[in-house]
XYZ file of C-alpha atoms in Angstrom:
725
model
C -28.744 -19.167 -75.545
C -26.583 -19.917 -78.649
C -24.700 -23.207 -79.029
C -21.287 -21.675 -78.347
C -22.481 -20.170 -75.075
C -24.268 -23.394 -74.173
C -21.093 -25.359 -74.805
C -19.094 -22.951 -72.651
C -21.670 -23.242 -69.882
C -21.456 -27.035 -69.940
C -17.669 -26.898 -69.863
C -17.833 -24.465 -66.938
C -20.219 -26.762 -65.118
C -17.882 -29.680 -65.522
C -14.869 -27.624 -64.451
C -16.518 -25.995 -61.460
C -18.015 -29.261 -60.329
C -14.492 -30.614 -60.017
C -13.507 -27.810 -57.611
C -12.888 -28.867 -54.028
C -14.764 -26.323 -51.941
C -13.039 -27.315 -48.706
C -11.398 -24.597 -46.656
C -7.817 -25.899 -46.653
C -7.183 -25.372 -50.368
C -8.317 -21.761 -50.099
C -6.656 -20.701 -46.870
C -4.380 -18.385 -48.816
C -7.404 -16.544 -50.228
C -8.790 -15.530 -46.863
C -8.404 -11.859 -46.003
C -10.134 -8.688 -44.979
C -12.488 -8.912 -48.010
C -14.146 -12.191 -47.041
C -17.177 -10.422 -45.593
C -17.859 -8.831 -48.970
C -21.364 -9.272 -50.381
C -21.262 -10.520 -54.005
C -24.222 -10.504 -56.411
C -24.132 -13.308 -59.040
C -26.258 -12.564 -62.135
C -26.678 -15.487 -64.545
C -29.670 -17.020 -66.305
C -28.201 -20.508 -65.724
C -29.249 -21.836 -62.335
C -26.412 -24.360 -62.437
C -23.820 -21.607 -62.989
C -25.339 -19.460 -60.254
C -25.327 -22.332 -57.793
C -21.780 -23.454 -58.527
C -20.341 -19.919 -58.285
C -22.250 -19.291 -55.052
C -21.016 -22.594 -53.560
C -17.426 -21.717 -54.398
C -17.587 -18.185 -52.966
C -19.659 -19.175 -49.917
C -17.087 -21.829 -49.052
C -14.456 -19.094 -48.893
C -16.538 -16.985 -46.517
C -18.050 -14.498 -48.941
C -21.743 -13.574 -48.718
C -23.507 -14.296 -52.014
C -26.864 -13.478 -53.549
C -28.008 -14.794 -56.938
C -30.279 -13.311 -59.604
C -31.509 -15.118 -62.730
C -31.350 -12.074 -64.944
C -30.829 -8.355 -65.304
C -34.359 -7.363 -64.321
C -34.220 -9.359 -61.071
C -30.711 -8.052 -60.310
C -31.678 -4.410 -60.735
C -34.664 -4.951 -58.461
C -32.379 -6.429 -55.788
C -29.992 -3.509 -56.097
C -32.820 -1.117 -55.281
C -33.149 -2.749 -51.864
C -29.620 -3.945 -51.031
C -26.007 -2.876 -51.315
C -23.345 -5.113 -52.837
C -19.560 -5.002 -52.920
C -18.987 -6.794 -56.253
C -21.070 -8.147 -59.137
C -20.399 -11.217 -61.320
C -22.434 -10.478 -64.470
C -23.071 -12.960 -67.258
C -22.683 -11.397 -70.678
C -25.434 -13.318 -72.546
C -28.886 -13.457 -70.935
C -32.432 -13.363 -72.338
C -34.591 -10.245 -71.980
C -32.074 -7.820 -70.412
C -28.548 -8.882 -71.412
C -25.293 -8.219 -69.552
C -24.306 -5.067 -71.446
C -27.694 -3.435 -70.838
C -27.597 -4.411 -67.162
C -24.079 -2.972 -66.919
C -25.281 0.334 -68.344
C -28.010 0.540 -65.695
C -25.453 -0.230 -62.936
C -23.031 2.445 -64.148
C -25.758 5.076 -64.141
C -25.923 4.553 -60.378
C -22.406 3.459 -59.366
C -19.050 4.665 -60.635
C -16.460 2.153 -61.752
C -14.463 2.557 -58.514
C -17.497 2.317 -56.233
C -18.922 -1.035 -57.364
C -16.688 -3.399 -59.363
C -18.360 -5.528 -62.065
C -16.656 -8.621 -63.491
C -18.185 -9.870 -66.749
C -18.557 -13.625 -67.285
C -18.112 -14.351 -71.014
C -17.627 -17.111 -73.535
C -14.299 -17.540 -75.323
C -15.699 -16.173 -78.638
C -17.254 -12.984 -77.211
C -14.153 -10.752 -77.723
C -16.089 -7.898 -79.265
C -18.616 -7.967 -76.460
C -15.822 -7.898 -73.865
C -14.331 -4.808 -75.474
C -17.740 -3.140 -75.444
C -18.259 -4.108 -71.779
C -14.935 -2.568 -70.739
C -15.885 0.616 -72.613
C -19.198 0.719 -70.711
C -17.446 0.455 -67.333
C -16.764 -3.195 -66.580
C -13.789 -3.621 -64.285
C -12.629 -7.016 -65.525
C -13.825 -10.234 -67.137
C -13.389 -13.993 -66.866
C -13.905 -16.470 -69.660
C -15.785 -19.710 -69.630
C -14.664 -22.283 -68.825
C -12.838 -20.366 -66.065
C -10.056 -21.480 -63.772
C -10.750 -21.440 -60.040
C -7.574 -19.577 -59.079
C -8.049 -16.968 -61.794
C -11.647 -16.358 -60.722
C -10.757 -15.966 -57.044
C -7.709 -13.834 -57.765
C -9.694 -11.372 -59.866
C -12.503 -11.207 -57.327
C -10.015 -10.487 -54.534
C -8.124 -7.957 -56.648
C -11.260 -5.985 -57.552
C -12.508 -6.000 -53.979
C -9.141 -4.790 -52.711
C -8.932 -2.039 -55.342
C -12.426 -0.891 -54.443
C -11.544 -0.884 -50.730
C -8.415 1.167 -51.339
C -10.380 3.630 -53.439
C -12.982 4.049 -50.716
C -10.267 4.515 -48.090
C -8.564 7.169 -50.179
C -11.847 8.900 -50.858
C -12.752 8.877 -47.157
C -9.348 10.281 -46.252
C -9.677 12.976 -48.885
C -13.128 13.904 -47.644
C -11.938 14.053 -44.055
C -8.895 16.103 -45.018
C -11.059 18.423 -47.064
C -13.497 18.913 -44.202
C -10.684 19.437 -41.694
C -8.920 21.761 -44.080
C -11.982 23.929 -44.637
C -13.065 23.901 -40.966
C -9.657 24.475 -39.387
C -9.058 27.751 -37.637
C -5.338 27.264 -38.082
C -3.429 28.412 -41.111
C -2.313 25.265 -42.929
C 0.731 24.940 -45.160
C 2.312 22.142 -47.169
C 5.971 22.254 -48.193
C 7.068 19.979 -51.051
C 10.718 19.632 -50.104
C 11.649 18.025 -53.434
C 10.345 20.919 -55.539
C 10.757 23.605 -52.902
C 7.188 24.830 -53.382
C 4.935 25.663 -50.421
C 1.160 25.823 -50.430
C -0.411 28.274 -47.931
C -4.109 27.990 -47.148
C -6.549 30.886 -47.310
C -6.756 30.839 -43.515
C -2.963 31.243 -43.319
C -3.152 34.278 -45.603
C -6.013 35.739 -43.556
C -4.081 35.190 -40.317
C -1.201 37.207 -41.756
C -3.491 39.887 -43.189
C -2.452 38.997 -46.736
C -4.732 38.515 -49.714
C -4.732 34.957 -51.108
C -4.081 36.575 -54.469
C -0.542 37.360 -53.315
C 1.802 34.814 -54.791
C 3.625 33.154 -51.890
C 5.052 29.707 -52.606
C 8.387 29.294 -50.824
C 9.615 28.659 -47.309
C 11.492 31.962 -47.444
C 8.202 33.784 -48.025
C 7.221 32.505 -44.602
C 10.559 33.000 -42.839
C 10.863 36.580 -44.137
C 7.828 37.502 -42.023
C 9.183 36.039 -38.753
C 10.544 38.436 -36.126
C 14.376 38.714 -36.303
C 14.686 37.605 -32.676
C 12.695 34.425 -33.363
C 13.828 33.308 -36.816
C 16.955 31.444 -35.672
C 15.035 29.240 -33.223
C 12.363 28.502 -35.837
C 14.923 27.563 -38.484
C 16.711 25.288 -36.014
C 13.438 23.561 -35.105
C 12.640 22.924 -38.774
C 16.165 21.713 -39.565
C 16.158 19.381 -36.542
C 12.998 17.710 -37.793
C 14.376 17.292 -41.285
C 17.221 15.277 -39.733
C 15.176 13.248 -37.248
C 11.899 11.507 -38.031
C 11.113 11.165 -34.325
C 11.279 14.908 -33.777
C 8.380 17.293 -34.380
C 8.256 21.018 -34.940
C 6.510 22.881 -32.119
C 7.694 26.450 -32.009
C 6.377 29.824 -30.890
C 7.397 32.931 -32.802
C 6.232 36.393 -33.750
C 5.034 36.955 -37.309
C 4.608 40.273 -39.072
C 0.981 41.075 -39.838
C 0.057 43.246 -42.818
C -0.965 46.012 -40.397
C 2.682 46.369 -39.348
C 2.342 44.683 -35.937
C 3.849 41.399 -34.850
C 1.524 38.681 -33.602
C 2.418 35.557 -31.642
C 2.076 32.307 -33.567
C 2.444 28.631 -32.696
C 3.702 26.303 -35.422
C 3.257 22.521 -35.337
C 4.558 20.411 -38.211
C 5.648 16.925 -39.238
C 7.801 15.588 -42.067
C 7.023 12.717 -44.424
C 10.116 10.642 -45.178
C 10.776 8.191 -48.005
C 11.628 4.539 -47.398
C 15.284 5.505 -47.637
C 14.923 8.211 -44.995
C 14.898 11.180 -47.366
C 12.518 14.030 -46.330
C 9.843 14.487 -48.981
C 7.369 17.012 -47.595
C 6.545 18.892 -44.421
C 2.974 19.702 -43.479
C 2.076 22.037 -40.659
C -0.388 24.393 -39.047
C 0.057 27.925 -37.750
C -2.178 29.130 -34.888
C -2.521 32.709 -33.664
C -1.794 32.584 -29.918
C -1.532 36.320 -29.371
C -4.487 36.315 -26.997
C -2.966 33.672 -24.738
C 0.303 35.586 -24.793
C -1.321 38.782 -23.594
C -4.463 37.871 -21.646
C -5.264 35.414 -18.885
C -7.762 32.912 -20.349
C -9.908 32.787 -17.185
C -10.237 36.449 -16.197
C -9.421 38.059 -19.563
C -7.116 40.397 -17.682
C -3.694 41.330 -19.079
C -1.195 38.635 -18.148
C 2.157 38.946 -16.408
C 4.138 39.752 -19.566
C 1.838 42.618 -20.510
C 1.752 43.898 -16.944
C 5.537 43.919 -16.655
C 5.809 45.811 -19.931
C 3.256 48.369 -18.746
C 4.912 48.752 -15.337
C 8.349 49.292 -16.888
C 7.050 51.904 -19.325
C 5.087 53.784 -16.648
C 8.007 53.687 -14.245
C 10.477 54.857 -16.918
C 8.170 57.713 -17.883
C 7.748 58.738 -14.258
C 11.510 58.731 -13.731
C 12.019 60.957 -16.785
C 9.338 63.502 -15.973
C 9.647 64.156 -12.262
C 11.447 63.569 -9.004
C 8.326 62.494 -7.135
C 7.247 59.228 -8.711
C 3.551 59.185 -7.926
C 2.657 55.588 -8.621
C 1.733 52.675 -6.375
C 1.534 48.934 -6.852
C -1.152 46.926 -5.057
C -0.754 43.156 -4.593
C -4.043 41.408 -3.742
C -4.919 37.764 -3.216
C -7.655 35.694 -1.667
C -7.231 34.390 1.867
C -7.818 30.691 2.614
C -7.502 29.668 -1.029
C -7.267 25.992 -0.066
C -10.594 26.044 1.761
C -12.345 27.777 -1.126
C -10.887 25.343 -3.664
C -11.862 22.392 -1.491
C -15.451 23.652 -1.258
C -15.915 24.700 -4.892
C -13.440 22.519 -6.752
C -10.988 23.845 -9.367
C -13.746 24.892 -11.772
C -15.556 26.786 -9.046
C -12.378 28.528 -7.958
C -11.713 29.628 -11.529
C -15.256 30.989 -11.732
C -14.733 32.862 -8.471
C -11.434 34.297 -9.743
C -13.194 35.517 -12.868
C -15.962 37.093 -10.772
C -13.376 38.893 -8.614
C -11.708 40.233 -11.770
C -15.028 41.540 -13.078
C -15.772 43.255 -9.782
C -12.319 44.848 -9.693
C -12.730 46.113 -13.250
C -16.092 47.623 -12.418
C -14.785 49.152 -9.205
C -11.754 50.779 -10.797
C -13.869 52.279 -13.576
C -16.633 53.710 -11.369
C -15.117 54.333 -7.936
C -14.739 58.035 -7.202
C -11.466 57.475 -5.418
C -9.940 55.880 -8.535
C -11.561 57.747 -11.396
C -9.858 60.927 -10.196
C -6.413 59.424 -10.825
C -4.258 60.543 -13.733
C -4.619 57.245 -15.564
C -7.138 54.394 -15.236
C -6.079 51.627 -12.880
C -4.267 48.823 -14.691
C -5.238 45.376 -13.351
C -3.436 42.134 -14.117
C -3.448 38.543 -12.884
C -0.045 37.148 -11.985
C 0.942 33.629 -10.973
C -0.668 32.026 -7.898
C -3.906 33.930 -8.623
C -2.472 37.174 -7.314
C -3.995 40.379 -8.683
C -1.739 43.345 -9.340
C -3.209 46.863 -9.556
C -1.064 49.696 -10.866
C -2.182 53.215 -9.928
C -0.703 56.389 -11.388
C -1.029 59.908 -10.043
C -1.676 58.666 -6.506
C -2.205 60.911 -3.454
C 0.908 61.527 -1.431
C -0.553 60.520 1.944
C -0.259 56.896 3.057
C -3.625 57.194 4.792
C -5.294 57.738 1.412
C -3.640 54.632 -0.025
C -4.808 52.571 2.934
C -8.289 53.961 2.389
C -8.192 52.803 -1.240
C -7.089 49.344 -0.109
C -9.899 49.079 2.435
C -12.431 50.239 -0.154
C -11.316 47.477 -2.522
C -11.549 44.892 0.267
C -15.022 46.057 1.290
C -16.160 45.741 -2.310
C -14.819 42.170 -2.568
C -16.311 41.290 0.826
C -19.798 41.406 -0.696
C -20.978 37.802 -1.310
C -20.403 35.972 -4.602
C -22.777 33.371 -6.015
C -20.821 30.436 -7.443
C -22.668 27.300 -8.569
C -25.663 28.392 -6.460
C -23.400 28.658 -3.411
C -22.932 31.928 -1.533
C -19.230 32.633 -1.048
C -17.775 35.304 1.225
C -14.187 36.320 0.549
C -11.533 38.025 2.589
C -8.404 39.388 0.967
C -4.983 40.683 1.890
C -3.469 43.708 0.164
C 0.117 44.858 0.098
C 1.118 48.259 -1.280
C 4.567 49.175 -2.585
C 5.869 52.604 -3.508
C 9.128 53.277 -5.362
C 11.449 54.535 -2.625
C 13.829 56.212 -5.062
C 13.740 57.094 -8.723
C 15.801 54.128 -9.866
C 13.950 51.482 -7.846
C 13.780 48.420 -10.150
C 10.244 47.370 -11.063
C 11.021 43.800 -10.014
C 11.828 45.152 -6.564
C 8.497 46.991 -6.479
C 6.633 43.761 -7.175
C 8.646 41.933 -4.533
C 7.942 44.704 -2.015
C 4.192 44.591 -2.733
C 4.052 40.822 -2.295
C 6.085 41.070 0.918
C 3.667 43.678 2.284
C 0.742 41.452 1.316
C 2.294 38.536 3.217
C 2.632 40.684 6.341
C -0.989 41.817 5.947
C -2.142 38.196 5.760
C -0.320 37.310 8.948
C -1.969 40.270 10.685
C -5.533 39.030 10.125
C -8.509 39.212 7.748
C -9.015 42.065 5.245
C -5.823 43.881 6.191
C -3.999 46.361 3.943
C -0.316 46.980 4.608
C 2.165 49.389 3.035
C 5.647 48.036 2.508
C 8.092 48.753 5.342
C 11.804 48.011 4.743
C 12.414 47.024 8.374
C 9.599 44.471 8.388
C 10.788 43.247 5.022
C 14.226 42.601 6.491
C 12.644 40.416 9.147
C 10.694 38.548 6.496
C 13.896 37.904 4.547
C 15.563 36.589 7.705
C 12.572 34.349 8.298
C 12.736 32.957 4.776
C 16.488 32.438 4.981
C 16.152 30.596 8.288
C 13.427 28.387 6.824
C 15.697 27.391 3.945
C 18.533 26.693 6.383
C 16.218 24.509 8.473
C 15.301 22.440 5.412
C 19.008 21.937 4.820
C 19.565 21.048 8.473
C 16.989 18.228 8.399
C 18.630 16.522 5.441
C 22.273 17.176 6.430
C 22.372 15.977 10.016
C 22.514 19.330 11.810
C 19.723 18.406 14.230
C 20.749 16.754 17.506
C 18.751 14.986 20.215
C 19.511 15.893 23.832
C 18.165 13.798 26.700
C 16.973 15.044 30.091
C 16.443 12.473 32.858
C 13.038 11.881 34.449
C 13.304 10.490 38.004
C 10.958 8.680 40.352
C 9.622 11.028 43.060
C 9.872 8.259 45.671
C 13.545 7.278 45.434
C 15.183 9.517 42.811
C 15.971 6.577 40.505
C 16.077 7.300 36.785
C 12.715 6.266 35.345
C 13.223 7.520 31.833
C 14.244 10.499 29.714
C 12.690 13.186 27.600
C 14.078 13.718 24.103
C 14.680 17.369 23.280
C 15.840 18.538 19.869
C 18.606 21.067 19.283
C 19.887 22.611 16.065
C 23.645 22.821 15.634
C 23.522 25.824 13.315
C 26.810 26.292 11.415
C 26.840 30.056 12.106
C 24.500 30.726 15.034
C 25.658 27.858 17.212
C 23.414 25.510 19.216
C 19.791 26.662 18.956
C 17.047 25.694 21.403
C 13.647 24.486 20.074
C 11.981 27.854 20.708
C 14.153 29.339 17.920
C 13.034 26.977 15.167
C 10.100 24.691 16.127
C 7.445 27.404 15.514
C 9.112 28.024 12.152
C 9.042 24.297 11.387
C 5.317 24.183 12.168
C 4.494 27.155 9.952
C 6.640 25.811 7.099
C 5.193 22.278 7.255
C 8.509 20.743 8.350
C 7.468 19.593 11.806
C 6.295 16.172 10.629
C 9.758 15.265 9.312
C 11.453 16.600 12.463
C 9.112 14.721 14.812
C 9.658 11.453 12.987
C 13.441 11.898 12.944
C 13.523 12.631 16.705
C 11.394 9.587 17.430
C 13.531 7.221 15.359
C 16.754 8.617 16.816
C 15.339 8.227 20.363
C 14.382 4.615 19.666
C 17.864 3.902 18.354
C 19.464 5.505 21.392
C 17.137 3.652 23.798
C 18.251 0.355 22.305
C 21.894 1.390 22.729
C 21.327 2.173 26.418
C 19.620 -1.150 27.068
C 22.438 -3.045 25.343
C 25.003 -1.232 27.543
C 23.434 -1.681 30.966
C 20.404 0.594 30.978
C 17.230 -0.455 32.804
C 14.731 -2.317 30.637
C 11.906 -0.622 32.586
C 13.100 2.834 31.546
C 10.870 4.817 29.178
C 11.621 7.363 26.466
C 9.425 10.436 26.188
C 9.181 12.246 22.835
C 7.304 15.469 22.102
C 4.911 15.320 19.158
C 3.322 18.301 17.412
C -0.441 18.206 16.959
C 0.186 18.704 13.217
C 1.826 15.264 13.079
C -1.145 13.397 14.508
C -2.569 11.477 11.581
C -2.858 7.892 10.395
C 0.232 7.929 8.183
C 2.361 9.277 11.012
C 1.011 6.612 13.383
C 1.952 3.913 10.871
C 5.502 5.264 10.714
C 5.701 5.223 14.523
C 4.682 1.568 14.637
C 7.191 0.680 11.918
C 9.985 2.339 13.908
C 8.970 0.481 17.081
C 9.130 -2.832 15.206
C 12.383 -1.927 13.429
C 14.297 -1.098 16.630
C 12.611 -3.768 18.760
C 11.327 -1.298 21.374
C 8.596 -2.465 23.785
C 5.553 -0.228 23.093
C 5.028 0.272 26.830
C 8.439 1.973 27.008
C 7.281 4.781 24.732
C 5.700 7.974 26.051
C 4.478 10.476 23.480
C 3.995 14.005 24.790
C 1.306 16.183 23.230
C 0.480 19.737 24.256
C -2.916 21.059 25.248
C -3.266 22.538 21.764
C -4.670 19.125 20.910
C -7.967 20.394 22.331
C -8.108 23.097 19.640
C -8.005 20.583 16.766
C -10.321 17.849 15.519
C -10.568 16.303 18.957
C -12.780 13.367 17.959
C -10.388 12.295 15.217
C -7.402 12.711 17.523
C -9.036 10.695 20.322
C -9.700 7.824 17.913
C -6.103 7.820 16.735
C -4.664 7.954 20.266
C -6.918 5.146 21.401
C -5.590 2.913 18.603
C -1.995 3.549 19.642
C -2.817 3.207 23.336
C -4.386 -0.151 22.584
C -0.949 -1.313 21.383
C 0.684 -0.244 24.661
C 1.997 3.231 23.778
C 1.511 5.826 26.539
C 0.619 9.491 26.209
C 1.373 12.486 28.383
C -0.301 15.897 28.176
C 2.538 18.420 28.252
C 2.394 21.935 29.735
C -0.947 21.176 31.369
C -2.809 24.255 32.584
C -1.100 26.782 30.289
C -3.117 26.413 27.118
C -6.438 25.042 25.927
C -7.387 22.951 28.972
C -10.759 21.316 28.393
C -11.801 19.071 31.250
C -14.733 17.555 29.344
C -12.293 15.982 26.889
C -9.584 15.295 29.440
C -11.520 12.349 30.820
C -11.810 10.852 27.322
C -8.202 11.174 26.207
C -6.242 7.916 26.677
C -3.450 9.808 28.440
C -1.510 8.110 31.231
C 0.332 11.242 32.471
C -0.117 14.945 33.064
C 2.965 17.148 33.023
C 2.731 20.168 35.308
C 4.363 23.148 33.630
C 7.289 24.985 35.177
C 5.092 28.083 35.555
C 3.269 26.348 38.429
C 6.457 24.998 39.994
C 8.352 28.298 40.242
C 6.165 29.700 43.094
C 5.429 26.477 44.918
C 7.918 27.140 47.742
C 6.780 30.650 48.662
C 3.077 30.737 47.780
C 0.380 28.578 49.331
C -2.021 29.222 46.451
C 0.516 27.783 44.027
C 0.875 24.685 46.221
C -2.909 24.372 46.486
C -3.294 24.551 42.713
C -0.596 21.927 42.143
C -2.173 19.736 44.842
C -5.539 19.956 43.073
C -4.021 19.020 39.708
C -2.252 16.008 41.248
C -5.415 14.781 42.972
C -7.479 15.247 39.822
C -4.940 13.333 37.740
C -4.793 10.454 40.229
C -8.593 10.308 40.345
C -8.557 9.979 36.552
C -5.967 7.204 36.745
C -3.077 9.354 35.505
C 0.445 9.863 36.816
C 1.989 13.281 37.374
C 5.308 14.447 35.974
C 6.440 17.764 37.430
C 8.924 19.568 35.213
C 11.129 22.599 35.698
C 12.393 21.635 39.187
C 15.484 23.648 40.051
C 16.120 23.005 43.771
C 15.679 20.538 46.606
C 12.816 22.503 48.237
C 10.652 22.240 45.119
C 11.432 18.528 44.788
C 10.528 17.825 48.445
C 7.206 19.669 48.245
C 6.181 17.906 45.021
C 7.091 14.537 46.497
C 4.968 15.309 49.578
C 2.043 16.401 47.366
C 2.083 13.032 45.589
C 3.911 13.726 42.296
C 4.975 10.483 40.618
C 7.915 11.710 38.516
C 10.085 14.814 38.461
C 12.259 16.513 35.893
C 14.396 19.637 35.838
C 17.868 21.143 36.089
C 18.060 19.980 39.709
C 18.269 16.374 38.455
C 20.124 17.047 35.237
C 20.273 19.311 32.222
C 19.546 18.031 28.714
C 22.729 16.375 27.420
C 23.924 14.703 24.269
C 23.615 10.928 24.320
C 27.346 10.352 24.779
C 27.298 12.471 27.963
C 24.308 10.723 29.572
C 24.601 7.989 32.211
C 21.448 5.871 32.053
C 22.775 2.951 34.112
C 20.150 0.774 35.752
C 19.494 1.722 39.377
C 21.295 5.044 39.178
C 19.818 7.678 41.475
C 19.968 11.423 41.115
C 19.829 14.091 43.898
C 16.475 14.361 45.610
């Protein structure tokens, strides 16, 4: 080492030794680069130690090497983020070591800071030419050293980040199936990727570089919406471009495209560039992704063209539209899951395609059958050149159903399917195609109601009934939410003294056009439409409210209210709502009788028994309504927590004139009493019936003889009041 370098080293030693390596003085130097690994190369052990102490105290990881040979050996085994390299060293000096480093690492990949003496200006210039990033002079200042270390580490990090981003962008750019484009809004130039050119059927050699080159290829019906979407984004940084449009391919056909794009804005809010991707979505616009069948848009286009051609060429329009869907979709989906149902739908499509291409009854048609999948997994089959006889069309429908009835294997499960088919024929030449589809679906609905694997041809009279049914269902939904339902109350009297024991709540519908409707006109509809739960709950709450009113105005506290409940309503959530209503209106649970019909025996009887037992345990009573007219099952009757049996009017009507009727009623009463149940006889219309039932041991009676169902304001529920008997 020469004297000048030795003097500089001593000065550095003195200066560095005076540095406080505590953390407080260097808090402002801490950052994301503190985990960097720094290699210190210096032949002076004192310099190496002092530099390492300083950098270690700041949180850097340091390794020291006493010369170039040792440093290069370390670099073969380890990776470093920055190197502090002494210029003057014996054997392999700093410049030579730097040359070896730059053969392996570029200047932006591994920064090297040279440590030099004050007089080594020429050497510093040579070092910078060989690829040094920076230098510090001995004796160095602490802040200058740390600042340059941090700056070089940060520059290297930024370079690596940019390089990584460029590599990722390059990979994404080359691997993307979408056509990418980049619009420099300042210059007006647009770059279109090779994939974009290929998507449009254009050679990349074609010179396209403006936004108008793109817009000129957009369908005239779609260009306005696309321009508006682009302009909206240029005005609003929070908006994005997501637009479908048709673009002209080089083959002369338009193809559906989806454009997604974002804008880069300057700090002042000025749009600088827009980058986007164009994807060809023609397949999704024309084919169902699951079955690969033509979708609804394609089917409608085909149906319109076929129908228009048929209207132009002949009076007899010999085409038919079949609507087909799977029965019990919910059960199949529940068993297989959504993925399994999709697989089954695809298998059905494949079988239909095979059938329509090989079946003798279809291959003889003028044109091949056209099959499509519409919404709700409904298959549509368009047949042209059909036979004129309806019997032949029904035969085709049954053949299709028999083919689909063969088992499917889905996820190693054997699935048997039943289907419903509706067939529509254009009644007149100008029958709209939308009407044909509606007629086919209507016929399919009627077929489904008729049973399994039924084919039905559209009938205008039945369709009219279906429309009436749908209209009435919509009106019923409106009635529930707009107060058109009313509760009427019919008294239930004690068979011993005729005193009012309670009342049965009976719903009526005050229809704005049809007048007051009895339950038989709308309750079955409510059950089929899934509205019965809401109606049952409303009747119960209204009955509880009215019961409280009667008690407050002189009614007997021992009186009960009896409310009919549909089997469909019997579940845990409904039971919770019942208990909430009881608590809300302050009704004693023992004053509540819930009437259920014998159809309860046709459901999940074990589940229902458990639910009824929970409610019975709280004091609520149950009565089996219309006993003997439905699904009577004596093995379960003994297990149901019912406190009453209601004898249906059908048994009461003949009780005066026929001994067998009296004997049957007598047997029911005795059986009920033996099971610990009371008897309520309903439908009593005269004194003779009432007297006989009282003599046979009935506990309660109900019927027009004691009072018709009346609105609450017309009822007299005074305590102790007796009715004829």
